Coordinates of C-alpha atoms in Angstrom, one line a residue:
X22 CA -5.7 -5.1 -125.3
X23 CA -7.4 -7.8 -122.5
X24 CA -4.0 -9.0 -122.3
X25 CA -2.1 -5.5 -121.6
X26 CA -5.4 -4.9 -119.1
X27 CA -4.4 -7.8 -117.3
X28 CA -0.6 -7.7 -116.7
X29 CA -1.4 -4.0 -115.5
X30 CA -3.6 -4.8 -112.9
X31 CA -1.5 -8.0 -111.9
X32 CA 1.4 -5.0 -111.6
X33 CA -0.9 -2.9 -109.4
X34 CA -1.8 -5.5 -107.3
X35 CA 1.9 -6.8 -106.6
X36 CA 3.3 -2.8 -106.2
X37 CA 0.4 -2.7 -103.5
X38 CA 1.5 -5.8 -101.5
X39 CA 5.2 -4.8 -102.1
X40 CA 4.1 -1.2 -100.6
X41 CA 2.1 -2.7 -97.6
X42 CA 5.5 -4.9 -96.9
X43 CA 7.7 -2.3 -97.1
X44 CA 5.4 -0.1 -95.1
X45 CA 4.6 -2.8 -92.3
X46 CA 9.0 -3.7 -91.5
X47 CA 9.2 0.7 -91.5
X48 CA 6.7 0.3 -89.1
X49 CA 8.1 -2.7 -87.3
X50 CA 11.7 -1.2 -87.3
X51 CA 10.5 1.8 -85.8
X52 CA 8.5 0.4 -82.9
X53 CA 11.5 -2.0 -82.5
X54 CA 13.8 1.5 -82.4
X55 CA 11.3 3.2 -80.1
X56 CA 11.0 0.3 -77.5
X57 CA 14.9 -0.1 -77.4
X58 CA 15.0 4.0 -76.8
X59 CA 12.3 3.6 -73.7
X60 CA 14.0 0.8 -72.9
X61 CA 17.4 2.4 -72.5
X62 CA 15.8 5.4 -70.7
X63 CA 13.9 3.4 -68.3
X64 CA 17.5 1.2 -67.8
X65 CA 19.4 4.2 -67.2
X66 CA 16.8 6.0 -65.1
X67 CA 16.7 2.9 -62.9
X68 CA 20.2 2.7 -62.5
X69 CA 20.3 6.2 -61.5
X70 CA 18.0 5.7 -58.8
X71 CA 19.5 2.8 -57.4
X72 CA 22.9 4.9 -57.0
X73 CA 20.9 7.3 -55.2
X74 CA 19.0 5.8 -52.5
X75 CA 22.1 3.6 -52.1
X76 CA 24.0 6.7 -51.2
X77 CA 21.5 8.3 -49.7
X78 CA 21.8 4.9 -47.1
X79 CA 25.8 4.9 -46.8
X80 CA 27.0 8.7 -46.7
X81 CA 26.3 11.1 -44.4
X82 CA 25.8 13.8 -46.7
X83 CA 28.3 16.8 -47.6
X84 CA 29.1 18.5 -45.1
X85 CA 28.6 15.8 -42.4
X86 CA 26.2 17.9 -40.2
X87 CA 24.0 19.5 -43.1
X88 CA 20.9 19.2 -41.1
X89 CA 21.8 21.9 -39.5
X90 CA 23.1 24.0 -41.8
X91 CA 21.1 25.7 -44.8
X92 CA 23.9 25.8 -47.4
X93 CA 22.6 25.6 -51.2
X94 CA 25.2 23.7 -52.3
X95 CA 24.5 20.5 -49.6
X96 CA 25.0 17.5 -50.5
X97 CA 22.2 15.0 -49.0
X98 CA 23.1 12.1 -47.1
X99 CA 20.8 9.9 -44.2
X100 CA 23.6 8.4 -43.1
X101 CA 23.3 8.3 -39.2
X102 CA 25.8 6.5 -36.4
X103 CA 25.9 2.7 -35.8
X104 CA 25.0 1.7 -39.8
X105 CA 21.5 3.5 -39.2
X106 CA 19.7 6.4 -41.0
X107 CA 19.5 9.6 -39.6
X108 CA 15.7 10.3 -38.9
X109 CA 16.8 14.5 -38.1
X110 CA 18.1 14.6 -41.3
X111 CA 15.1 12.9 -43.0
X112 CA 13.4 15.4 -41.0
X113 CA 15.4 17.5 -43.3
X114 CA 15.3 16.4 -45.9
X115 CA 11.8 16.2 -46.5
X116 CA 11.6 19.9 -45.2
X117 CA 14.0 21.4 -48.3
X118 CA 13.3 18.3 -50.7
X119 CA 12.8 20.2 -53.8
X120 CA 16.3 22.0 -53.5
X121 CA 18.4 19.3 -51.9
X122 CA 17.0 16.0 -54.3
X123 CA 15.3 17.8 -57.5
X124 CA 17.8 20.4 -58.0
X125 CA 21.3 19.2 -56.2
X126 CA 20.5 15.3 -57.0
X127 CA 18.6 15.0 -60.3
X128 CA 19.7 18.2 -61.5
X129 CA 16.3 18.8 -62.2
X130 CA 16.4 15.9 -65.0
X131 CA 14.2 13.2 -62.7
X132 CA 11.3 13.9 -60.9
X133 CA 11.2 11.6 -57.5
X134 CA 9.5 10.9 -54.0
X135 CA 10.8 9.2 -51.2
X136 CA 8.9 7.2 -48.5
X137 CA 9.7 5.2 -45.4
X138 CA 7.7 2.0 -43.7
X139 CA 8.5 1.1 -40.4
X140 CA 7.8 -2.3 -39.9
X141 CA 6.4 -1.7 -36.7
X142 CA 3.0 -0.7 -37.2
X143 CA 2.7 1.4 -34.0
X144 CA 4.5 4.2 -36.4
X145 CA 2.8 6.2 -39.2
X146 CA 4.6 5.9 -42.5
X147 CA 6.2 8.7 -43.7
X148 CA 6.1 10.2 -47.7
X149 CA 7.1 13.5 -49.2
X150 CA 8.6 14.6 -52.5
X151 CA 6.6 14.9 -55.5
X152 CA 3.4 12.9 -54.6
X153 CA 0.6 15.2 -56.1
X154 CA 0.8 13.9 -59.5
X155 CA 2.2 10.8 -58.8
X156 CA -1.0 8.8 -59.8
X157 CA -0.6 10.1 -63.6
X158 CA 2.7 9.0 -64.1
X159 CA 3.6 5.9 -66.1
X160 CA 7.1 4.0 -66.0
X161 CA 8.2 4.9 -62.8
X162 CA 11.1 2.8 -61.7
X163 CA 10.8 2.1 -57.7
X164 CA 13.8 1.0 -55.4
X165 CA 13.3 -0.4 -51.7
X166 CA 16.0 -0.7 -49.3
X167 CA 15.5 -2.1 -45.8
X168 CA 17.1 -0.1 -43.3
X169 CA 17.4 0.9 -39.8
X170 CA 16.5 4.4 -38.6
X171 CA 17.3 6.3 -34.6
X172 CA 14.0 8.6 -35.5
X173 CA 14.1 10.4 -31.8
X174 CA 16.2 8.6 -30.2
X175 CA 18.7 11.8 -29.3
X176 CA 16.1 12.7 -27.3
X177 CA 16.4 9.7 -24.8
X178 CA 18.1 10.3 -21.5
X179 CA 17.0 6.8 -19.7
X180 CA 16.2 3.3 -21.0
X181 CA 14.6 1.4 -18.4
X182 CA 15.6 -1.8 -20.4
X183 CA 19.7 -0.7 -20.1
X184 CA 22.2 -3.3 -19.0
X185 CA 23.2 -1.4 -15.7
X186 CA 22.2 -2.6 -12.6
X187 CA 21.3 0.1 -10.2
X188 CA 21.5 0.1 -6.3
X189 CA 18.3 2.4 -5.3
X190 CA 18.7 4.8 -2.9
X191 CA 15.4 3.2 -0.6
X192 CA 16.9 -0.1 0.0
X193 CA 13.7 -1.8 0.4
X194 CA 13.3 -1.2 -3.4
X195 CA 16.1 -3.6 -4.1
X196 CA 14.4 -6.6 -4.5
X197 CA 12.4 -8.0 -7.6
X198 CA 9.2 -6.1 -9.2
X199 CA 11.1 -2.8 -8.8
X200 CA 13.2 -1.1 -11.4
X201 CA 14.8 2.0 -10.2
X202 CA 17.2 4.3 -12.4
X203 CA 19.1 7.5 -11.1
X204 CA 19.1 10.5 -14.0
X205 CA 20.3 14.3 -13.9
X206 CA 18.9 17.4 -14.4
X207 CA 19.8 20.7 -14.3
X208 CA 17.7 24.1 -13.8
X209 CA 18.7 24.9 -17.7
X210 CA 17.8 21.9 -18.7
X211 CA 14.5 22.4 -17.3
X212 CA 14.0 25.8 -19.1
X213 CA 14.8 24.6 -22.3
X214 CA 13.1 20.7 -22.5
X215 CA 10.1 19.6 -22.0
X216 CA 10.1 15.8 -19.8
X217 CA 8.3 13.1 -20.6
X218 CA 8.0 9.2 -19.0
X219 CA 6.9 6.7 -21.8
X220 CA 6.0 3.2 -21.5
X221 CA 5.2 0.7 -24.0
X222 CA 2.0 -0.5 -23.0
X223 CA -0.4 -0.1 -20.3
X224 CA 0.0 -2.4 -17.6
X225 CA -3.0 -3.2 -14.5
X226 CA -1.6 -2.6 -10.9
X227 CA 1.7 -0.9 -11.9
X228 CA 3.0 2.2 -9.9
X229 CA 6.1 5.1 -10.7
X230 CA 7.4 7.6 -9.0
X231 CA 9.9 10.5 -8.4
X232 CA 12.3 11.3 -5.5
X233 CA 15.8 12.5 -5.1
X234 CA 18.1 12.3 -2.0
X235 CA 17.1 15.8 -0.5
X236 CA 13.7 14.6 -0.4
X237 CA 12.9 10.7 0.2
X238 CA 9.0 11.3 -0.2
X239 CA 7.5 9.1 -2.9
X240 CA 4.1 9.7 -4.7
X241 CA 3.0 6.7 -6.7
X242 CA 0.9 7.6 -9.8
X243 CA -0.6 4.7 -11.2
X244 CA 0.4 3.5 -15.0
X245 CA -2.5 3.6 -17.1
X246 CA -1.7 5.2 -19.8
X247 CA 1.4 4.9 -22.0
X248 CA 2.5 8.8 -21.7
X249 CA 3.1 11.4 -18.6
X250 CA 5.0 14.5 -19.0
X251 CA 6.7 15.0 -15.4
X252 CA 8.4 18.5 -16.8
X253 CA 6.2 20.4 -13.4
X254 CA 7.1 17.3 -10.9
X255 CA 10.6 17.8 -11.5
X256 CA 10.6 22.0 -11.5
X257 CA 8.7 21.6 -8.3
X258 CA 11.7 19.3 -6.6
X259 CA 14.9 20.9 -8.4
X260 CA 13.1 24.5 -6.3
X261 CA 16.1 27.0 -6.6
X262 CA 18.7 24.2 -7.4
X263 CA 20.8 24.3 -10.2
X264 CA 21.3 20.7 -10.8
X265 CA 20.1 18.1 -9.3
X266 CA 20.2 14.2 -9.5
X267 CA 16.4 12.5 -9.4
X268 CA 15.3 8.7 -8.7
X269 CA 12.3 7.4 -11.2
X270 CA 11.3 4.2 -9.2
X271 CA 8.8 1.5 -10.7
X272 CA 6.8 -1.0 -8.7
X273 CA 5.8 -3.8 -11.6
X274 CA 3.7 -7.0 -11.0
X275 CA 6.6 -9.7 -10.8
X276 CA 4.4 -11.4 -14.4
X277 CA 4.6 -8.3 -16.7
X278 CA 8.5 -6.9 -15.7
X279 CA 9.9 -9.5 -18.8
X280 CA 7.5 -7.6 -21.4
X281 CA 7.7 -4.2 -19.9
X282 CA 9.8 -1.3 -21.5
X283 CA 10.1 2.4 -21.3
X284 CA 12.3 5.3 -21.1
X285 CA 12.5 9.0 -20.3
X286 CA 12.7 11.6 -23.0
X287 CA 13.8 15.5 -23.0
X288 CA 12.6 17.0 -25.9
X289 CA 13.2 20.8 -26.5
X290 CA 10.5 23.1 -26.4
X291 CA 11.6 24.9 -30.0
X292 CA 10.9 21.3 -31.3
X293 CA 7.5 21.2 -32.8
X294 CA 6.7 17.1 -31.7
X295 CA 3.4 17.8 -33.5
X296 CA 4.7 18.0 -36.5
X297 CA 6.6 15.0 -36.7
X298 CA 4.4 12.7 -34.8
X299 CA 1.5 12.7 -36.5
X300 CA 0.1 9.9 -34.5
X301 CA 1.2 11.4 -31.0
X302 CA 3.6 10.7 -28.8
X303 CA 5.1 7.4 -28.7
X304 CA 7.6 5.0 -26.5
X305 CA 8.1 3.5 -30.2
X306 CA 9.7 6.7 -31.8
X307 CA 12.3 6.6 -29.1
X308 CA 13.6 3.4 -30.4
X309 CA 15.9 2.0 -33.3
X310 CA 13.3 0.3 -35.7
X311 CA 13.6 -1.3 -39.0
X312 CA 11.9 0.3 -42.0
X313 CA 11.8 0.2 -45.6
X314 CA 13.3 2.8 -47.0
X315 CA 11.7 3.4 -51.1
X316 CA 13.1 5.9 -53.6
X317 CA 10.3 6.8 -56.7
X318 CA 11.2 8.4 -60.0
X319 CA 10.4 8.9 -63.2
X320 CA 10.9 11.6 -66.3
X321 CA 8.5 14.7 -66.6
X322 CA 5.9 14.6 -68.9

């Protein structure tokens, strides 16, 4: 009967460890199963978003000119001219991103954001798209692309850094520390832009000024600061003109004209700059600049 006892327990014992092995490769395969699963997901979610922002980058969008348009059925594209990206339809973009990257993109499968770093730290970085809950989110896949955006540079009408030599109009301007470019404007022009005169740094000792052939007279304002919006110094000269064609002159100390830089900018009065510029109005948003362009998603929980 001790015997019988025995062998019975020895059974129980052996059934138990047979269970807990049985039970522990279930276990194992099923992790295993679950971490190829996530694994595949997270691969095919990565993918997708590497498709994305790379067409995002290379098309223009469908149809070319959406940024303009509000059609539902847009395709999104920051394509731009010259290999850039196209910082109006960024603008965009981030203005209807719910419709044109959640719904017509991701198909409402993938929730995303998109952000982009200039490398110049002059200008703010920019991020929209699904941020608010972004902290919460595990196994977000995160793509970077470095790129090259116009932000407002259709808004340029002179570059004081061109190639073109100018001969001024007052001859004894044509000799070195004075940079002098001719630009036109006409009295519509005037009623729908606002002017502005940017420079890239403040500089001691440096002088501009406004003139136009009608009216020789030249009133030096001294450049110390890096912003002056000339929009009532060029209704005041144009009078009861319709067009007319004005002379921005610059007297620079013969040591800082190699570093100098600026430009003159119309921007139209139904633009809301505030918006866009959250750091204010700068010389360096008028330029081409390198940025990082980075694409976020991830699944809804």
């Amino acid at each position: 009967m001790d015997n019988k006892g025995v062998l019975f327990l020895s059974d129980i014992f052996i059934l138990l460890i047979v269970s807990i092995l049985v039970i522990g490769t279930i276990t194992t395969i099923m992790d295993l199963s679950h971490e190829k699963i996530l694994g595949s997901v997270e691969s095919n979610l990565e993918r997708k978003t590497v498709g994305v922002i790379d067409n995002l980058i290379k098309n223009h969008g469908s149809p070319d000119n959406w940024d303009y348009q509000n059609d539902v059925n847009t395709i999104p594209g920051l394509g731009g001219e010259n290999n850039t990206i196209s910082f109006n339809k960024l603008l965009s973009l981030k203005k209807s991103y719910n419709r044109l990257m959640d719904e017509n993109t991701f198909q409402n499968e993938i929730k995303s954001s998109i952000a982009i770093y200039p490398i110049n730290s002059k200008i703010s970085p920019i991020e929209f798209g699904d941020n608010e809950n972004f902290n919460t989110i595990s196994n977000v896949v995160s793509v970077k692309r470095l790129v090259k955006c116009d932000f407002l540079t259709r808004f340029k009408i002179l570059d004081f850094k061109d190639d073109k030599k100018d001969v001024c109009i007052n001859p004894n301007h044509n000799k070195d520390g004075w940079i002098c470019k001719p630009f036109s404007v006409g009295k519509i022009d005037l009623e729908l832009n606002d002017y502005y005169l940017l420079f890239n740094d403040k500089m001691d000792n440096n002088y501009w000024s406004i003139n136009n052939p009608s009216n020789m007279d030249e009133d030096e304002h001294l450049i110390n600061t890096n912003s002056y919006r000339v929009t009532p110094i060029l209704e005041k000269q144009i009078g009861n003109s319709n067009q007319m064609n004005f002379w921005i002159h610059l007297k620079l100390n013969a040591n800082e004209i190699n570093n100098f830089d600026g430009c003159i900018v119309a921007i139209p009065k139904d633009f809301n700059i505030d918006q866009v510029l959250v750091d204010g109005l700068k010389f360096e948003y008028f330029q081409y600049n390198d940025c990082y362009l980075i694409l976020k998603t991830w699944h809804e929980v």
